[in-house]
JSON list of C-alpha atoms in Angstrom, two decimals:
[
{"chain": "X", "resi": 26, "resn": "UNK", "atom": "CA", "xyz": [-0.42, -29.23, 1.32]},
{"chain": "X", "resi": 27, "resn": "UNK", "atom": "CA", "xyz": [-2.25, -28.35, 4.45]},
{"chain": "X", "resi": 28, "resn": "UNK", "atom": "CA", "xyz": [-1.52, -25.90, 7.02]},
{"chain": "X", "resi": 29, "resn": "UNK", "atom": "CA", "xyz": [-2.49, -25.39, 11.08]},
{"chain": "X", "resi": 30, "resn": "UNK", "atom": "CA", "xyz": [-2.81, -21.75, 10.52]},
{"chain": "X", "resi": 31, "resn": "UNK", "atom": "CA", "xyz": [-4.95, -19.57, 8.80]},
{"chain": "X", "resi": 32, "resn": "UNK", "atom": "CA", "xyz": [-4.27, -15.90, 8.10]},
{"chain": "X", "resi": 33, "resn": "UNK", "atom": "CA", "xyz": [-5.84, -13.44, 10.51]},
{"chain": "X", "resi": 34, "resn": "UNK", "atom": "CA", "xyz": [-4.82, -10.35, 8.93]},
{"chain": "X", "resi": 35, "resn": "UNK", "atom": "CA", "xyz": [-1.30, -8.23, 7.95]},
{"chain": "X", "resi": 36, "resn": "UNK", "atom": "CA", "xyz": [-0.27, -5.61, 10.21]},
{"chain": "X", "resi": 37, "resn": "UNK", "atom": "CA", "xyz": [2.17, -2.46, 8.51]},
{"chain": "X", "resi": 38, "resn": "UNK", "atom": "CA", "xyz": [4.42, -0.20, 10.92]},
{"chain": "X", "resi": 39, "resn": "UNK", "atom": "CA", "xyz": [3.52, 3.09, 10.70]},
{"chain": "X", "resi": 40, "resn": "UNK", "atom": "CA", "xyz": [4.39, 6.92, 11.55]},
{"chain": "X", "resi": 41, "resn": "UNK", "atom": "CA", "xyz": [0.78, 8.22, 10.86]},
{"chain": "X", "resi": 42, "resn": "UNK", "atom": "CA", "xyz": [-1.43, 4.86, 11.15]},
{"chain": "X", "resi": 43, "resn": "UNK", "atom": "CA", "xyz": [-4.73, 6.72, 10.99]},
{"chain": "X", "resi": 44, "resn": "UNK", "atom": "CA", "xyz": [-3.60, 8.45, 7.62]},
{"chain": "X", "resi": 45, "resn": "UNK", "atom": "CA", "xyz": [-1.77, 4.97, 6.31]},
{"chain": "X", "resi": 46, "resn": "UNK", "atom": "CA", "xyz": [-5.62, 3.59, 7.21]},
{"chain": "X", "resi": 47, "resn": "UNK", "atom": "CA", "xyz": [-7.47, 6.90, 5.35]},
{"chain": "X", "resi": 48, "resn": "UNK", "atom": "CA", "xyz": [-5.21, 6.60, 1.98]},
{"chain": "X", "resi": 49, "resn": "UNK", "atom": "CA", "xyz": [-5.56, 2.85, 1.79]},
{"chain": "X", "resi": 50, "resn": "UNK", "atom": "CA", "xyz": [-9.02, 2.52, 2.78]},
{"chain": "X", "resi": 51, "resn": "UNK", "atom": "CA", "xyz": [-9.72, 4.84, -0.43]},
{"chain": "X", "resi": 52, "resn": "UNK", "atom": "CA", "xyz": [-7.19, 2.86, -2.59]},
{"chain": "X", "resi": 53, "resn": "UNK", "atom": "CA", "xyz": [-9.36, 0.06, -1.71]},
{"chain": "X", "resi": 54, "resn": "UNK", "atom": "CA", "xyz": [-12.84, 0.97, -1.47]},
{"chain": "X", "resi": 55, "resn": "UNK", "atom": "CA", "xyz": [-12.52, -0.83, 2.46]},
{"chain": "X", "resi": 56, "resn": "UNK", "atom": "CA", "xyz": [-14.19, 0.71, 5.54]},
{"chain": "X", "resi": 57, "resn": "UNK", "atom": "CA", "xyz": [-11.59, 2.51, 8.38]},
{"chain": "X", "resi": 58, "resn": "UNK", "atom": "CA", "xyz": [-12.80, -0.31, 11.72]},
{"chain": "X", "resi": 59, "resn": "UNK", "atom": "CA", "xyz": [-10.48, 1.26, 14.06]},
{"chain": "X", "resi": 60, "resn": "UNK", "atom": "CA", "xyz": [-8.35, 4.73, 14.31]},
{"chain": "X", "resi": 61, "resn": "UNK", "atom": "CA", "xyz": [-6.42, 6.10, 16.55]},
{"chain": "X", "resi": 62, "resn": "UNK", "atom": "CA", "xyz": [-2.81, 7.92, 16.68]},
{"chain": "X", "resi": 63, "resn": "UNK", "atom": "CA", "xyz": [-1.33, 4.61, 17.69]},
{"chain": "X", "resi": 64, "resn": "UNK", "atom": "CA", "xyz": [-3.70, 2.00, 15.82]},
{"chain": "X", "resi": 65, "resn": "UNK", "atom": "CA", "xyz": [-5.74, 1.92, 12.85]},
{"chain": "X", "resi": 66, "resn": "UNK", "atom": "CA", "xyz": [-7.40, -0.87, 10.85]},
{"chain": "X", "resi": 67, "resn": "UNK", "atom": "CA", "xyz": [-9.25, -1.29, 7.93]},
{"chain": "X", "resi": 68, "resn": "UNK", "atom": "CA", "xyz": [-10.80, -4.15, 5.99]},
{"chain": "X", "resi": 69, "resn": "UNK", "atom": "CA", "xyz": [-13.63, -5.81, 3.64]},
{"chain": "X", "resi": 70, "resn": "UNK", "atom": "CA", "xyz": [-15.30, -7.89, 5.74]},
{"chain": "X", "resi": 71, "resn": "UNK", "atom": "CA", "xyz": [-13.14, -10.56, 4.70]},
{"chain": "X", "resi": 72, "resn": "UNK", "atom": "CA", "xyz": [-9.55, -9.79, 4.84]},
{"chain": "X", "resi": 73, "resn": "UNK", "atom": "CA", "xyz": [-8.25, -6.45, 6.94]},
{"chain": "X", "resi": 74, "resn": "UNK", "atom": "CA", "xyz": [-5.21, -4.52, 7.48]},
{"chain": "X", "resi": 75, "resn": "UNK", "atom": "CA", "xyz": [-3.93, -3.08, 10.85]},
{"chain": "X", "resi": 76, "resn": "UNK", "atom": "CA", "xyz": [-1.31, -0.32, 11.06]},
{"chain": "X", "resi": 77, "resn": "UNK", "atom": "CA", "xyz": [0.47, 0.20, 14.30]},
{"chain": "X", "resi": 78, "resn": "UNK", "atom": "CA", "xyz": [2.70, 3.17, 15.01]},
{"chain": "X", "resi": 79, "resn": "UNK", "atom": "CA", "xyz": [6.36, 2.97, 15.28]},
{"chain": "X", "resi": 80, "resn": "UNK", "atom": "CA", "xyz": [8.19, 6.50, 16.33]},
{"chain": "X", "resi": 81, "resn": "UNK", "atom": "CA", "xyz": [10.49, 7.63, 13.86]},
{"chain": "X", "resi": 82, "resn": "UNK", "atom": "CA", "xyz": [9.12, 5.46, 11.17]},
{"chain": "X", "resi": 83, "resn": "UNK", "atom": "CA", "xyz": [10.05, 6.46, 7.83]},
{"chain": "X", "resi": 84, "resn": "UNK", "atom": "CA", "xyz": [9.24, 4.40, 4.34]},
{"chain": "X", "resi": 85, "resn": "UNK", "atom": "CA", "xyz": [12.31, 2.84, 2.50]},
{"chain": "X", "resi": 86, "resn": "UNK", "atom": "CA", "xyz": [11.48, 5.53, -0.64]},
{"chain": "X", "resi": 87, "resn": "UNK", "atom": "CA", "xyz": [12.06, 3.95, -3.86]},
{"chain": "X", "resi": 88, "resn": "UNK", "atom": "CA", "xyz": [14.42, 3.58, -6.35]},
{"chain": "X", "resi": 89, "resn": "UNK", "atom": "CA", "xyz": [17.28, 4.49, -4.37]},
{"chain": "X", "resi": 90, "resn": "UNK", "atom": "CA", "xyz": [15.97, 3.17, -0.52]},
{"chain": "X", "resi": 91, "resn": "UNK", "atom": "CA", "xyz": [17.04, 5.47, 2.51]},
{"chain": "X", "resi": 92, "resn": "UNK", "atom": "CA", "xyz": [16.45, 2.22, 4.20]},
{"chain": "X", "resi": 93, "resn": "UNK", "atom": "CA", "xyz": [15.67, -1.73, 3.59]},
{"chain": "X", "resi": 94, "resn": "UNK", "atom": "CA", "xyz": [12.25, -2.42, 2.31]},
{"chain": "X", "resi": 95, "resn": "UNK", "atom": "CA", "xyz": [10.58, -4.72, 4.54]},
{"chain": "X", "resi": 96, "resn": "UNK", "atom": "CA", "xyz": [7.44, -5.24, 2.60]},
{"chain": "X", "resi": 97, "resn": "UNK", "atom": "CA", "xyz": [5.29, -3.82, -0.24]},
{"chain": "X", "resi": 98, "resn": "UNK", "atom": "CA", "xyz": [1.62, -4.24, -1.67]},
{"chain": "X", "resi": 99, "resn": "UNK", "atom": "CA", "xyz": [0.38, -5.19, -5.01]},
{"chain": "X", "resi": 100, "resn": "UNK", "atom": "CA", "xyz": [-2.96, -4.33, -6.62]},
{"chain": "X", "resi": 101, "resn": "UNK", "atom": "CA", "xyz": [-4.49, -5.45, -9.55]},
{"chain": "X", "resi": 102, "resn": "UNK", "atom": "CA", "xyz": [-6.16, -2.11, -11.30]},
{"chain": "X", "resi": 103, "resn": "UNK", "atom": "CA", "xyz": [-8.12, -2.02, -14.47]},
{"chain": "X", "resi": 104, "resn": "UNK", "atom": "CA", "xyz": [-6.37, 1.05, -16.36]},
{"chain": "X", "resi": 105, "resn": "UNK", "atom": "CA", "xyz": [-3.17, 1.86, -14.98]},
{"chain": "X", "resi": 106, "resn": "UNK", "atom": "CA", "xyz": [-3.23, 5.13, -15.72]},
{"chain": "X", "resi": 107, "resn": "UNK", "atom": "CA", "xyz": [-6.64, 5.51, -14.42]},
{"chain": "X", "resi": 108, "resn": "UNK", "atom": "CA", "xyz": [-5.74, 4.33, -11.13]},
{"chain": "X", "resi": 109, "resn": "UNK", "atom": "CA", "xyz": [-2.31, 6.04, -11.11]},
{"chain": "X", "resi": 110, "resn": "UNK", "atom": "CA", "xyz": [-4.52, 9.36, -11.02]},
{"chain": "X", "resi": 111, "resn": "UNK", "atom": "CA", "xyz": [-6.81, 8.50, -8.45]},
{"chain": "X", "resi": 112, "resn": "UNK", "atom": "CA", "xyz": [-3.86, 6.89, -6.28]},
{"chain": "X", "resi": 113, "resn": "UNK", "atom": "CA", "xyz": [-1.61, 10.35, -7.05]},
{"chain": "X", "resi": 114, "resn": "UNK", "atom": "CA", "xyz": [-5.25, 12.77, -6.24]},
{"chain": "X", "resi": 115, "resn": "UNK", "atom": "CA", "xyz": [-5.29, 10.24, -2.46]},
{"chain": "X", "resi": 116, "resn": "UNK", "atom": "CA", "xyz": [-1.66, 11.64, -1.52]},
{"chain": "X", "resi": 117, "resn": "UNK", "atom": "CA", "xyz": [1.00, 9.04, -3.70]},
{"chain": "X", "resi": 118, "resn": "UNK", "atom": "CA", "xyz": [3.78, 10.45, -5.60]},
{"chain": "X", "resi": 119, "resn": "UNK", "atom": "CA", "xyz": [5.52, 8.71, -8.33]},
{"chain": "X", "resi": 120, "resn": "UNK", "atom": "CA", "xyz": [9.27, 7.52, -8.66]},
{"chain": "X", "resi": 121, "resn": "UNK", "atom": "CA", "xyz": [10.91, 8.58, -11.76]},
{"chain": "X", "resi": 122, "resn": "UNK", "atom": "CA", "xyz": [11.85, 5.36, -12.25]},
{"chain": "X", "resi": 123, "resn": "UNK", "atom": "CA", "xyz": [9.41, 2.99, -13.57]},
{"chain": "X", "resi": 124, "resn": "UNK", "atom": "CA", "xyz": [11.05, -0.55, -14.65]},
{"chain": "X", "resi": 125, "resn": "UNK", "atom": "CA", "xyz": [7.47, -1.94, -16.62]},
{"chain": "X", "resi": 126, "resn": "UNK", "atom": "CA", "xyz": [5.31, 1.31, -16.84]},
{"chain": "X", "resi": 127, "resn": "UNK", "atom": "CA", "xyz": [3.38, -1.26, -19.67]},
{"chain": "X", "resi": 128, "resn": "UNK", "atom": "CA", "xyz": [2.61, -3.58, -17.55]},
{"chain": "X", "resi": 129, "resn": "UNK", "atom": "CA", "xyz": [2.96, -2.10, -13.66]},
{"chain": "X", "resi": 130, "resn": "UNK", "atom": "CA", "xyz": [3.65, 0.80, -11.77]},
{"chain": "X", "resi": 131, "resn": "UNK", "atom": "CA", "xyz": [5.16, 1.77, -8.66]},
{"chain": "X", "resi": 132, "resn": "UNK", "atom": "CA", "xyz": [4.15, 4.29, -6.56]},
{"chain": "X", "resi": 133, "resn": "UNK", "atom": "CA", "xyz": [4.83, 5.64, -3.35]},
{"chain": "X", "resi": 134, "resn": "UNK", "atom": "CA", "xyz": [1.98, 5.99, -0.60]},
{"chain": "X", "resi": 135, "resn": "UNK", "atom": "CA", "xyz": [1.70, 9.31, 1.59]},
{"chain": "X", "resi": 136, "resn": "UNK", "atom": "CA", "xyz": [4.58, 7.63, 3.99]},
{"chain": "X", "resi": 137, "resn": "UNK", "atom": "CA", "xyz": [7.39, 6.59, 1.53]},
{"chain": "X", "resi": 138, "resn": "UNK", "atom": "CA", "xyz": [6.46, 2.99, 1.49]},
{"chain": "X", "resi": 139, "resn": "UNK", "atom": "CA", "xyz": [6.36, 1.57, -2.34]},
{"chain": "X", "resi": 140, "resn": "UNK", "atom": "CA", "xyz": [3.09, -0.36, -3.86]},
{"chain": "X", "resi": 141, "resn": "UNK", "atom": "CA", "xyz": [2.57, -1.30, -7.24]},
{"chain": "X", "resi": 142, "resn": "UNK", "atom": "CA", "xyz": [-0.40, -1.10, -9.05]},
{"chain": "X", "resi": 143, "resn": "UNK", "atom": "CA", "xyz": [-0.50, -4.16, -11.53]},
{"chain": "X", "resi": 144, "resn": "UNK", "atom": "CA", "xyz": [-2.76, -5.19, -14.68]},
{"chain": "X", "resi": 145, "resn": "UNK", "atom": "CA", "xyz": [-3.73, -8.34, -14.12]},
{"chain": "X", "resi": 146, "resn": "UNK", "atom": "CA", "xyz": [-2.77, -10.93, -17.21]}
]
């Protein structure tokens, strides 16, 4: 199948876009391209993400959401608990609640929002 679009980039809301940029910019080894209180993007070279303030932004939380989930990010880490630490030492916390802690974890970033972190099979 074919498409008329290609994919420019994903933009996140945000309360704190240039500290959403900071934390994921380490998570991900990418450079910070742009940051300001309103705006902030990082990316690879390749592939980037923007995050774009939104007052009184709050993340969903995780199990129990104080509001819907509208999206979350997956990454495919080589030790789990390796990367758990380094994610946790960057500003995550960790839900109690862990449905495959085998296999993935989920983890919140410094906002609320969830991400897993995911051995790839």
């Amino acid at each position: 199948m074919s498409g008329f679009a290609t994919l420019a980039m994903i933009n996140l809301d945000a309360a704190d876009p240039a500290g959403q940029a900071r934390f994921y910019s380490e998570v991900l080894g990418w450079k910070v391209l742009h940051s300001q209180d309103e705006y902030a993007m990082i990316g690879d070279g390749s592939s980037s993400i923007g995050f774009g303030q939104v007052p009184g932004y709050s993340g969903p939380g995780w199990p129990q959401e104080s509001a819907p989930k509208r999206y979350h990010l997956d990454f495919y880490v080589e030790d789990l608990d390796k990367a758990e630490e380094q994610a946790l030492a960057l500003g995550a916390t960790k839900p109690a609640e862990q449905p495959q802690p085998d296999r993935w974890r989920v983890l919140l970033d410094p906002s609320g929002q969830p991400f897993d972190i995911c051995i790839k099979s």
